Short mmCIF file of C-alpha atoms and ligand atoms in Angstrom, two decimals:
data_model
loop_
_atom_site.label_atom_id
_atom_site.label_comp_id
_atom_site.label_asym_id
_atom_site.label_seq_id
_atom_site.Cartn_x
_atom_site.Cartn_y
_atom_site.Cartn_z
CA MET A 28 -1.12 23.15 22.01
CA THR A 29 -3.28 22.94 25.09
CA THR A 30 -6.29 21.19 23.58
CA MET A 31 -6.88 18.28 21.25
CA ARG A 32 -9.81 17.55 19.00
CA CYS A 33 -11.57 14.21 18.86
CA PHE A 34 -14.82 12.84 17.47
CA HIS A 35 -17.05 11.33 20.10
CA LEU A 36 -19.66 8.66 19.74
CA THR A 37 -22.23 9.65 22.36
CA GLY A 38 -24.65 6.76 21.87
CA PHE A 39 -25.62 4.05 19.41
CA GLY A 40 -27.11 5.20 16.13
CA ARG A 41 -25.92 8.78 16.62
CA ALA A 42 -23.65 10.95 14.49
CA LEU A 43 -20.11 11.63 15.71
CA VAL A 44 -19.68 14.89 17.59
CA PRO A 45 -16.48 16.99 17.41
CA VAL A 46 -15.15 17.74 20.89
CA ASP A 47 -12.16 19.79 22.05
CA LYS A 48 -10.63 18.56 25.27
CA PRO A 49 -7.44 19.25 27.24
CA MET A 50 -4.31 17.75 25.67
CA PRO A 51 -3.45 14.66 27.73
CA ALA A 52 -0.03 14.42 29.37
CA PRO A 53 1.24 10.81 29.22
CA VAL A 54 1.85 9.19 32.61
CA GLY A 55 3.73 5.99 33.48
CA SER A 56 4.37 3.95 30.34
CA GLU A 57 1.92 5.94 28.20
CA VAL A 58 2.86 7.48 24.87
CA LEU A 59 1.08 10.43 23.24
CA LEU A 60 0.93 10.44 19.46
CA LYS A 61 -0.14 13.07 16.99
CA VAL A 62 -2.47 11.16 14.67
CA LEU A 63 -1.21 11.11 11.08
CA ALA A 64 -3.94 8.88 9.66
CA ALA A 65 -7.10 7.18 10.95
CA GLY A 66 -8.56 4.34 8.91
CA VAL A 67 -12.31 3.81 8.79
CA CYS A 68 -13.36 0.19 9.21
CA HIS A 69 -16.64 -1.66 8.71
CA SER A 70 -16.61 -2.60 12.37
CA ASP A 71 -16.85 1.12 13.19
CA LEU A 72 -20.32 0.89 11.64
CA HIS A 73 -21.19 -2.11 13.82
CA ILE A 74 -19.90 -0.21 16.85
CA SER A 75 -21.93 2.88 16.00
CA ASP A 76 -25.02 0.73 15.31
CA GLY A 77 -24.51 -1.05 18.62
CA SER A 78 -25.33 -4.53 17.38
CA ILE A 79 -24.69 -7.33 14.90
CA ASP A 80 -27.38 -9.50 13.34
CA LEU A 81 -26.67 -13.09 14.41
CA GLY A 82 -29.40 -14.51 12.19
CA ASN A 83 -32.43 -16.52 13.36
CA ASN A 84 -33.85 -13.29 14.84
CA GLU A 85 -31.01 -12.88 17.30
CA VAL A 86 -28.77 -9.85 17.69
CA VAL A 87 -25.69 -9.28 19.80
CA SER A 88 -25.42 -5.87 21.46
CA PHE A 89 -22.26 -3.90 22.24
CA GLU A 90 -24.08 -2.22 25.12
CA SER A 91 -21.81 -3.64 27.81
CA ARG A 92 -18.59 -2.97 25.89
CA CYS A 93 -18.97 0.72 25.03
CA ASN A 94 -18.60 3.39 27.63
CA PHE A 95 -20.08 6.57 26.15
CA PRO A 96 -18.86 9.03 25.14
CA PHE A 97 -15.73 7.66 23.51
CA THR A 98 -13.61 8.16 20.40
CA PRO A 99 -13.77 5.34 17.81
CA GLY A 100 -10.93 4.51 15.43
CA HIS A 101 -8.68 1.44 15.59
CA GLU A 102 -6.58 1.87 12.44
CA THR A 103 -4.22 4.60 13.55
CA SER A 104 -0.78 5.72 12.59
CA GLY A 105 0.90 8.60 14.33
CA GLU A 106 4.01 10.43 15.37
CA VAL A 107 5.27 10.27 18.96
CA VAL A 108 5.02 13.74 20.54
CA ALA A 109 5.32 12.98 24.28
CA VAL A 110 6.30 9.97 26.39
CA GLY A 111 5.59 9.04 30.00
CA PRO A 112 8.53 8.62 32.42
CA ASP A 113 8.40 4.80 32.15
CA ALA A 114 7.89 4.56 28.38
CA GLU A 115 11.05 2.99 27.00
CA GLY A 116 12.13 2.28 23.47
CA VAL A 117 10.33 5.13 21.72
CA SER A 118 11.50 8.64 20.94
CA ILE A 119 9.82 11.89 20.06
CA GLY A 120 9.37 12.02 16.29
CA ASP A 121 9.06 8.23 15.76
CA LYS A 122 6.38 7.39 13.22
CA CYS A 123 4.46 4.32 14.28
CA LEU A 124 1.48 2.14 13.56
CA VAL A 125 -0.69 1.68 16.64
CA CYS A 126 -1.73 -1.86 17.59
CA SER A 127 -5.20 -1.18 19.03
CA TRP A 128 -5.71 -4.77 20.23
CA ILE A 129 -4.86 -4.37 23.88
CA GLY A 130 -5.94 -6.99 26.37
CA CYS A 131 -6.14 -7.17 30.15
CA GLY A 132 -2.59 -8.52 30.32
CA ALA A 133 -3.53 -11.18 32.86
CA CYS A 134 -5.69 -13.82 31.14
CA SER A 135 -4.37 -16.90 29.33
CA PHE A 136 -4.93 -15.30 25.91
CA CYS A 137 -2.95 -12.19 26.87
CA GLN A 138 -0.12 -14.27 28.28
CA GLN A 139 0.21 -16.11 24.95
CA ASP A 140 0.27 -12.97 22.77
CA GLN A 141 -3.38 -13.47 21.81
CA GLU A 142 -4.54 -10.16 23.25
CA HIS A 143 -7.05 -9.75 20.41
CA LEU A 144 -9.01 -12.66 21.94
CA CYS A 145 -9.02 -11.22 25.48
CA THR A 146 -12.55 -11.12 26.90
CA ASN A 147 -11.64 -8.20 29.15
CA SER A 148 -10.15 -6.13 26.34
CA ARG A 149 -9.13 -2.48 26.35
CA PHE A 150 -9.17 -2.03 22.58
CA LEU A 151 -8.40 1.47 21.40
CA GLY A 152 -11.43 2.81 19.54
CA VAL A 153 -13.74 0.23 21.15
CA ASN A 154 -13.34 0.24 24.93
CA ARG A 155 -10.92 3.18 25.09
CA ASP A 156 -10.45 6.35 23.07
CA GLY A 157 -9.08 5.62 19.60
CA GLY A 158 -7.78 7.42 16.55
CA TYR A 159 -10.69 9.56 15.29
CA ALA A 160 -8.81 12.48 16.80
CA ASP A 161 -5.75 14.61 16.25
CA HIS A 162 -3.99 12.94 19.22
CA VAL A 163 -4.20 9.53 20.84
CA VAL A 164 -2.76 8.03 24.03
CA VAL A 165 -1.32 4.51 23.79
CA PRO A 166 -0.83 2.76 27.17
CA HIS A 167 2.58 1.21 26.43
CA PRO A 168 5.29 1.42 23.73
CA ARG A 169 4.86 -2.31 22.99
CA TYR A 170 1.68 -1.40 21.10
CA LEU A 171 3.65 0.79 18.71
CA ILE A 172 5.28 -0.62 15.59
CA ASP A 173 7.91 1.53 13.93
CA LEU A 174 6.86 2.29 10.35
CA GLY A 175 10.45 2.36 9.15
CA GLY A 176 9.75 4.65 6.21
CA ILE A 177 6.36 3.17 5.22
CA ASP A 178 3.81 5.84 4.32
CA PRO A 179 1.64 6.39 7.44
CA VAL A 180 -1.55 6.93 5.40
CA SER A 181 -1.28 3.69 3.40
CA ALA A 182 -0.16 1.89 6.57
CA ALA A 183 -3.14 2.83 8.77
CA PRO A 184 -5.52 0.15 7.38
CA LEU A 185 -2.92 -2.53 8.08
CA ALA A 186 -3.73 -2.27 11.81
CA CYS A 187 -7.12 -3.92 11.27
CA SER A 188 -7.97 -4.92 7.70
CA GLY A 189 -4.37 -5.86 6.88
CA LEU A 190 -3.89 -7.80 10.11
CA THR A 191 -7.29 -9.50 9.82
CA THR A 192 -6.62 -10.80 6.31
CA TYR A 193 -3.01 -11.74 7.10
CA SER A 194 -4.06 -13.77 10.15
CA ALA A 195 -6.87 -15.42 8.16
CA LEU A 196 -4.57 -16.34 5.26
CA LYS A 197 -2.05 -17.83 7.68
CA LYS A 198 -4.80 -20.09 9.03
CA GLY A 199 -5.08 -21.57 5.53
CA GLY A 200 -1.68 -23.24 6.02
CA PRO A 201 0.65 -24.12 3.13
CA ARG A 202 -2.23 -24.85 0.73
CA ALA A 203 -3.30 -21.20 0.86
CA LEU A 204 -0.02 -20.39 -0.87
CA LEU A 205 0.27 -23.40 -3.19
CA GLU A 206 -3.24 -23.21 -4.70
CA PRO A 207 -5.59 -20.38 -5.68
CA VAL A 208 -7.72 -19.20 -2.76
CA VAL A 209 -11.40 -18.32 -3.20
CA VAL A 210 -12.03 -14.91 -1.61
CA ILE A 211 -15.64 -13.81 -1.06
CA GLY A 212 -16.02 -10.03 -1.12
CA ALA A 213 -13.93 -7.31 -2.75
CA GLY A 214 -14.45 -4.55 -0.22
CA GLY A 215 -11.46 -3.15 1.65
CA LEU A 216 -10.73 -6.54 3.23
CA GLY A 217 -10.99 -8.41 -0.07
CA LEU A 218 -8.57 -6.10 -1.90
CA MET A 219 -6.22 -6.34 1.06
CA ALA A 220 -6.46 -10.17 0.92
CA VAL A 221 -5.60 -10.27 -2.79
CA ASN A 222 -2.53 -8.12 -2.13
CA ILE A 223 -1.30 -9.75 1.04
CA LEU A 224 -1.67 -13.19 -0.51
CA SER A 225 0.58 -12.03 -3.32
CA ILE A 226 3.11 -10.50 -0.89
CA MET A 227 3.11 -13.81 1.04
CA GLY A 228 4.02 -15.59 -2.20
CA GLY A 229 0.64 -17.24 -2.86
CA LYS A 230 -0.68 -18.48 -6.21
CA GLY A 231 -3.47 -15.91 -6.17
CA ALA A 232 -7.12 -15.25 -5.43
CA VAL A 233 -10.35 -15.96 -7.27
CA VAL A 234 -12.66 -13.23 -6.00
CA LEU A 235 -16.46 -13.41 -5.72
CA GLU A 236 -18.18 -10.04 -5.67
CA ILE A 237 -21.64 -8.83 -6.66
CA ASP A 238 -20.59 -5.22 -7.41
CA ALA A 239 -19.05 -4.70 -10.88
CA GLN A 240 -16.90 -1.73 -9.80
CA LYS A 241 -15.45 -3.73 -6.91
CA ARG A 242 -14.80 -6.73 -9.23
CA GLN A 243 -12.83 -4.37 -11.45
CA ALA A 244 -10.86 -3.11 -8.43
CA ALA A 245 -10.06 -6.73 -7.47
CA LEU A 246 -8.68 -7.41 -10.96
CA GLU A 247 -6.60 -4.23 -10.79
CA CYS A 248 -5.18 -5.46 -7.47
CA GLY A 249 -4.08 -8.66 -9.22
CA ALA A 250 -6.92 -11.15 -8.62
CA LEU A 251 -6.77 -14.19 -10.95
CA ALA A 252 -10.48 -13.75 -11.68
CA ALA A 253 -13.41 -11.76 -10.31
CA ILE A 254 -16.76 -13.48 -10.63
CA ASP A 255 -20.32 -12.40 -9.90
CA PRO A 256 -21.52 -15.11 -7.48
CA THR A 257 -25.18 -14.54 -8.39
CA LEU A 258 -24.74 -15.74 -11.99
CA PRO A 259 -26.50 -19.05 -12.70
CA ASP A 260 -23.19 -20.69 -13.72
CA ALA A 261 -21.11 -18.96 -10.99
CA ASP A 262 -19.96 -22.21 -9.36
CA GLN A 263 -18.68 -23.61 -12.69
CA GLN A 264 -16.90 -20.33 -13.44
CA ILE A 265 -15.27 -20.37 -10.01
CA ARG A 266 -14.10 -23.99 -10.45
CA ARG A 267 -12.67 -23.20 -13.89
CA ALA A 268 -10.82 -20.18 -12.51
CA VAL A 269 -9.36 -22.15 -9.60
CA GLY A 270 -8.39 -24.95 -12.00
CA GLY A 271 -8.36 -27.72 -9.40
CA PRO A 272 -9.95 -28.75 -6.13
CA ILE A 273 -11.07 -25.92 -3.86
CA HIS A 274 -9.40 -26.28 -0.49
CA PHE A 275 -9.60 -22.82 0.98
CA VAL A 276 -12.44 -20.30 0.89
CA LEU A 277 -12.09 -17.03 2.74
CA ASP A 278 -15.46 -15.42 3.46
CA LEU A 279 -14.84 -11.75 4.10
CA VAL A 280 -18.53 -10.85 3.86
CA GLY A 281 -19.93 -13.22 6.45
CA SER A 282 -23.61 -13.41 5.53
CA GLY A 283 -25.69 -16.59 5.71
CA GLN A 284 -25.62 -16.70 1.91
CA THR A 285 -21.89 -16.20 1.41
CA ALA A 286 -20.90 -18.74 4.07
CA ALA A 287 -23.30 -21.31 2.56
CA GLN A 288 -21.84 -20.74 -0.89
CA GLY A 289 -18.32 -20.99 0.52
CA PHE A 290 -19.10 -24.32 2.18
CA ARG A 291 -20.79 -25.65 -0.97
CA LEU A 292 -17.66 -24.92 -3.00
CA LEU A 293 -15.30 -26.87 -0.74
CA ASP A 294 -13.78 -30.10 -1.99
CA ARG A 295 -12.49 -32.88 0.26
CA GLY A 296 -10.21 -31.61 3.00
CA GLY A 297 -11.31 -28.03 2.39
CA ARG A 298 -11.54 -25.20 4.87
CA LEU A 299 -14.07 -22.36 5.03
CA LEU A 300 -12.66 -19.47 7.00
CA VAL A 301 -15.20 -16.84 8.03
CA VAL A 302 -13.98 -13.35 8.82
CA GLY A 303 -16.82 -11.04 7.75
CA MET A 304 -19.64 -10.14 10.12
CA PHE A 305 -22.31 -8.90 7.74
CA GLY A 306 -24.85 -10.96 9.66
CA GLY A 307 -27.23 -13.85 9.24
CA ALA A 308 -27.21 -17.60 9.71
CA MET A 309 -26.55 -20.61 7.52
CA SER A 310 -27.92 -24.12 7.44
CA LEU A 311 -25.55 -26.93 6.79
CA SER A 312 -25.58 -30.57 5.77
CA VAL A 313 -23.95 -32.23 8.78
CA PRO A 314 -22.94 -35.50 7.03
CA LEU A 315 -21.13 -33.49 4.32
CA LEU A 316 -18.85 -32.03 7.00
CA ALA A 317 -17.66 -35.56 7.73
CA ILE A 318 -17.67 -36.88 4.16
CA ARG A 319 -15.65 -33.91 2.94
CA SER A 320 -13.47 -33.89 6.02
CA ALA A 321 -14.17 -30.17 5.95
CA THR A 322 -13.26 -27.48 8.44
CA ILE A 323 -15.31 -24.39 9.20
CA GLN A 324 -13.31 -21.89 11.17
CA GLY A 325 -13.70 -18.30 12.28
CA SER A 326 -11.00 -15.69 12.55
CA TYR A 327 -11.15 -12.43 14.46
CA ILE A 328 -8.52 -9.72 13.88
CA GLY A 329 -5.04 -11.12 14.62
CA SER A 330 -2.38 -11.01 17.28
CA PRO A 331 0.04 -8.15 18.00
CA GLN A 332 2.87 -10.49 16.91
CA GLU A 333 1.13 -11.12 13.57
CA LEU A 334 0.88 -7.36 13.06
CA ARG A 335 4.63 -7.04 13.63
CA GLU A 336 5.20 -9.91 11.16
CA LEU A 337 2.99 -8.21 8.58
CA ILE A 338 4.82 -4.88 8.87
CA ALA A 339 8.19 -6.66 8.56
CA LEU A 340 6.91 -8.55 5.51
CA ILE A 341 5.80 -5.30 3.88
CA GLN A 342 9.07 -3.57 4.70
CA ASN A 343 10.85 -6.40 2.85
CA THR A 344 8.47 -6.55 -0.11
CA ARG A 345 5.97 -3.82 -0.90
CA MET A 346 2.93 -2.01 0.42
CA PRO A 347 -0.42 -3.61 -0.56
CA ILE A 348 -1.93 -1.79 -3.55
CA VAL A 349 -5.29 -1.06 -1.98
CA PRO A 350 -7.01 2.10 -3.22
CA ILE A 351 -7.04 4.69 -0.43
CA ASP A 352 -9.94 7.14 -0.31
CA ARG A 353 -8.46 10.09 1.62
CA ARG A 354 -10.85 12.21 3.69
CA ARG A 355 -10.52 14.96 6.24
CA LEU A 356 -11.15 13.92 9.84
CA GLU A 357 -13.63 16.82 9.96
CA ASP A 358 -15.75 14.87 7.46
CA ALA A 359 -15.87 11.70 9.58
CA ASN A 360 -19.66 11.41 9.52
CA ALA A 361 -19.80 11.61 5.72
CA ALA A 362 -17.05 8.99 5.46
CA LEU A 363 -18.99 6.58 7.68
CA LYS A 364 -22.16 7.17 5.67
CA ASP A 365 -20.41 6.46 2.37
CA LEU A 366 -18.98 3.24 3.76
CA ARG A 367 -22.43 2.20 4.97
CA ASP A 368 -23.95 2.95 1.58
CA GLY A 369 -21.32 0.85 -0.21
CA ARG A 370 -19.88 3.91 -1.98
CA VAL A 371 -16.26 3.21 -1.02
CA VAL A 372 -13.75 1.32 -3.15
CA GLY A 373 -10.77 0.26 -1.05
CA ARG A 374 -10.24 1.84 2.36
CA VAL A 375 -11.16 5.24 3.73
CA VAL A 376 -8.38 6.94 5.66
CA MET A 377 -9.01 10.23 7.44
CA ILE A 378 -6.30 12.82 7.95
CA PRO A 379 -6.63 15.23 10.90
ZN1 ZN B 18 -11.55 -2.95 11.99
ZN1 ZN B 19 -6.65 -10.71 28.69
#
């Protein structure tokens, strides 16, 4: 093959455009993979919109981060088809999950395996071409994790939604495993959280979700309960389902409303962990933070090491049972639209 196909984002708010370009030849430590599966993530919508609503009439723009045109896609699994002369430890035919969270390599975050927090990042699908393509170039074999027999399609979402929930659950400490966790949102991240919590050996999740179909999906994934948070007696129902003090709330939606509800639910010593970026702001009783000895913490993706841990954990236990909505890469625009309109249960994975 002399050309590859990719889907370009040419500007904010625009549809993706299919482009054929010359097949890249990997140089140095680069590795070329044939894409086997490309997960579609909510943050792809933020990237294509170009901004996130910070609440209080403020927005943050991705203007300075995106270099148009580029190929989105940061949940990629693929098969190695060519390696650069300095790429060691990978062989043609290896099936791998791509860790898209690539930092500058020089800052203090990068030097402590926290590349996902690098402020000069080179994330695949964000600042560099990603997986919405039939081939992708990865700069170094250390960003490839051998799938070891795991299905590449089910594995693709682990690179972002799996890693994000795993890293967030780890931040809950031992209590996240010893007591039921309250999980806000049963989208792709929420279903992943229910599953990964179970794989980690946790007691389980009480899920809050406004959409009845998604509540059903959460129960099918093994949630202890799935409750509509807008019901007048929602808080009592949640407390009954948890069956004890609430010490850990994971907000995977991240709106002003959900974070406020999450904080309100916390008992003494509790932690609200915000992962979602739906948008908005919350107001907060400051004395209650002290009285409850509460912690409000954010969590953004997870480290390359945590992704390796997650894959090893899954290889020793089982793959998360998250419904996968398979699409053709050719239908990328329709897939993004369905995700935006809330018509997706589980995760969308596109196959080139
Ligand atoms: Zn993502
Ligand atoms: Zn860095």
